Short mmCIF file of C-alpha atoms in Angstrom, two decimals:
data_model
loop_
_atom_site.label_atom_id
_atom_site.label_comp_id
_atom_site.label_asym_id
_atom_site.label_seq_id
_atom_site.Cartn_x
_atom_site.Cartn_y
_atom_site.Cartn_z
CA UNK Y 1 89.17 -67.00 113.05
CA UNK Y 2 90.43 -63.41 113.20
CA UNK Y 3 90.94 -63.13 109.41
CA UNK Y 4 87.30 -64.04 108.78
CA UNK Y 5 86.22 -61.54 111.45
CA UNK Y 6 88.28 -58.69 109.94
CA UNK Y 7 87.24 -59.44 106.37
CA UNK Y 8 83.65 -60.02 107.47
CA UNK Y 9 83.58 -56.45 108.77
CA UNK Y 10 85.53 -54.89 105.87
CA UNK Y 11 85.06 -57.33 102.98
CA UNK Y 12 82.37 -55.44 101.09
CA UNK Y 13 84.68 -52.42 100.84
CA UNK Y 14 87.61 -54.44 99.48
CA UNK Y 15 88.51 -56.50 96.46
CA UNK Y 16 89.33 -60.15 97.01
CA UNK Y 17 92.74 -60.95 95.46
CA UNK Y 18 93.16 -64.56 96.65
CA UNK Y 19 91.37 -66.81 99.15
CA UNK Y 20 93.50 -65.28 101.91
CA UNK Y 21 94.07 -61.70 100.70
CA UNK Y 22 91.92 -58.61 100.18
CA UNK Y 23 92.84 -55.18 98.84
CA UNK Y 24 91.31 -51.96 100.26
CA UNK Y 25 91.47 -48.39 98.97
CA UNK Y 26 92.20 -46.34 102.08
CA UNK Y 27 92.62 -42.94 100.38
CA UNK Y 28 96.35 -42.50 100.98
CA UNK Y 29 97.39 -43.13 97.39
CA UNK Y 30 98.37 -46.74 98.08
CA UNK Y 31 96.04 -49.66 98.63
CA UNK Y 32 96.13 -51.66 101.86
CA UNK Y 33 96.40 -55.43 101.59
CA UNK Y 34 95.07 -57.56 104.42
CA UNK Y 35 95.75 -61.27 104.34
CA UNK Y 36 96.60 -64.39 106.23
CA UNK Y 37 99.58 -66.72 105.85
CA UNK Y 38 99.31 -69.72 108.10
CA UNK Y 39 98.35 -68.36 111.52
CA UNK Y 40 99.82 -64.88 110.85
CA UNK Y 41 97.43 -62.05 109.94
CA UNK Y 42 99.12 -59.17 108.08
CA UNK Y 43 98.36 -55.77 106.64
CA UNK Y 44 100.70 -54.26 104.07
CA UNK Y 45 101.06 -51.52 101.51
CA UNK Y 46 102.56 -52.34 98.09
CA UNK Y 47 105.82 -50.45 98.55
CA UNK Y 48 106.51 -51.80 102.03
CA UNK Y 49 109.89 -53.50 102.35
CA UNK Y 50 109.91 -56.76 100.41
CA UNK Y 51 111.50 -58.63 103.33
CA UNK Y 52 108.87 -60.57 105.16
CA UNK Y 53 109.90 -63.07 107.82
CA UNK Y 54 108.87 -66.64 107.08
CA UNK Y 55 107.45 -66.74 110.58
CA UNK Y 56 107.10 -64.37 113.51
CA UNK Y 57 110.10 -65.87 115.34
CA UNK Y 58 112.40 -64.49 112.60
CA UNK Y 59 111.17 -60.91 112.99
CA UNK Y 60 113.21 -58.27 114.86
CA UNK Y 61 110.20 -57.50 117.05
CA UNK Y 62 109.47 -61.09 118.12
CA UNK Y 63 111.02 -60.84 121.60
CA UNK Y 64 108.91 -57.75 122.32
CA UNK Y 65 105.65 -59.69 121.85
CA UNK Y 66 106.72 -63.24 122.77
CA UNK Y 67 104.32 -64.82 125.24
CA UNK Y 68 101.46 -62.38 124.61
CA UNK Y 69 98.26 -63.86 123.15
CA UNK Y 70 97.40 -60.65 121.29
CA UNK Y 71 99.72 -58.20 119.54
CA UNK Y 72 99.98 -55.83 116.61
CA UNK Y 73 103.29 -54.64 115.14
CA UNK Y 74 103.72 -51.72 112.72
CA UNK Y 75 106.91 -51.08 110.75
CA UNK Y 76 107.11 -47.33 111.41
CA UNK Y 77 109.80 -46.67 108.81
CA UNK Y 78 107.78 -48.41 106.07
CA UNK Y 79 104.76 -46.28 106.97
CA UNK Y 80 106.66 -42.99 107.32
CA UNK Y 81 108.61 -43.58 104.10
CA UNK Y 82 105.56 -44.51 102.03
CA UNK Y 83 105.52 -41.88 99.24
CA UNK Y 84 101.84 -41.05 99.77
CA UNK Y 85 102.19 -40.64 103.52
CA UNK Y 86 105.45 -38.73 103.12
CA UNK Y 87 103.66 -36.36 100.72
CA UNK Y 88 100.86 -35.84 103.29
CA UNK Y 89 103.40 -35.14 106.04
CA UNK Y 90 105.25 -32.68 103.79
CA UNK Y 91 101.96 -30.94 102.95
CA UNK Y 92 101.19 -30.59 106.66
CA UNK Y 93 104.67 -29.19 107.36
CA UNK Y 94 104.58 -26.74 104.41
CA UNK Y 95 103.82 -23.75 106.64
CA UNK Y 96 106.74 -24.51 108.97
CA UNK Y 97 110.09 -22.83 108.63
CA UNK Y 98 112.98 -24.73 107.05
CA UNK Y 99 114.59 -25.40 110.44
CA UNK Y 100 111.26 -26.59 111.90
CA UNK Y 101 110.81 -29.00 108.97
CA UNK Y 102 114.34 -30.35 109.53
CA UNK Y 103 113.50 -30.84 113.23
CA UNK Y 104 110.33 -32.76 112.35
CA UNK Y 105 112.22 -34.89 109.79
CA UNK Y 106 114.78 -35.88 112.43
CA UNK Y 107 112.09 -36.77 114.96
CA UNK Y 108 110.08 -38.76 112.38
CA UNK Y 109 113.20 -40.75 111.50
CA UNK Y 110 113.67 -41.97 115.09
CA UNK Y 111 111.11 -44.82 115.26
CA UNK Y 112 111.81 -48.27 113.89
CA UNK Y 113 108.57 -50.03 114.77
CA UNK Y 114 105.65 -49.79 117.15
CA UNK Y 115 103.78 -52.58 118.85
CA UNK Y 116 100.67 -53.11 120.89
CA UNK Y 117 100.59 -56.19 123.08
CA UNK Y 118 98.21 -57.46 125.67
CA UNK Y 119 96.63 -60.16 127.73
CA UNK Y 120 93.38 -60.27 129.68
CA UNK Y 121 92.47 -56.64 130.43
CA UNK Y 122 95.87 -55.01 129.92
CA UNK Y 123 97.26 -53.52 126.69
CA UNK Y 124 100.61 -51.79 126.24
CA UNK Y 125 101.67 -49.60 123.33
CA UNK Y 126 105.40 -49.11 122.71
CA UNK Y 127 107.44 -47.28 120.09
CA UNK Y 128 110.90 -48.73 119.50
CA UNK Y 129 113.47 -46.31 118.13
CA UNK Y 130 116.09 -47.28 115.57
CA UNK Y 131 118.85 -46.61 118.13
CA UNK Y 132 117.89 -49.05 120.89
CA UNK Y 133 121.07 -48.37 122.86
CA UNK Y 134 120.42 -44.70 123.63
CA UNK Y 135 117.65 -43.57 125.97
CA UNK Y 136 114.63 -42.45 123.89
CA UNK Y 137 114.14 -39.22 125.85
CA UNK Y 138 117.83 -38.40 125.42
CA UNK Y 139 117.53 -38.92 121.65
CA UNK Y 140 114.60 -36.51 121.38
CA UNK Y 141 116.21 -34.03 123.78
CA UNK Y 142 119.44 -34.01 121.74
CA UNK Y 143 117.52 -33.23 118.55
CA UNK Y 144 115.52 -30.45 120.21
CA UNK Y 145 118.65 -29.04 121.92
CA UNK Y 146 120.46 -28.94 118.57
CA UNK Y 147 117.45 -27.19 117.02
CA UNK Y 148 117.32 -24.66 119.85
CA UNK Y 149 121.05 -23.89 119.63
CA UNK Y 150 120.84 -23.34 115.86
CA UNK Y 151 117.91 -20.97 116.30
CA UNK Y 152 119.54 -18.92 119.07
CA UNK Y 153 122.28 -17.77 116.71
#
């Protein structure tokens, strides 16, 4: 199965925690846990949100991947709010001006989750923003417009 395939390729680099879970040091300050519960393969960091659906049908992203034989979903807010990743992002933005850092913070707070789904020879990658009711381009444009107006004065 897919768990055995993933662990077979990565297992020597990780520490086995249980029969169905391995821990990997991925050099971001937090370990990555890869495991399997029933037929669901997961990857998680320790300070990810504690809520985990009991099955995929309970997850907010289920309708986005329903009917696809292959998919991968990433909780963007859990990743972007991980203290180690946040520190790396802040280090990269250190040379930016205060207003540019605020702009980047607003843009990085837009996504809720991302998913990759596919069948046969077709794969699609989508990023779902927290505000699903407003056009994504309009959300980004409003942030950039506000930034531009503040910097014109």
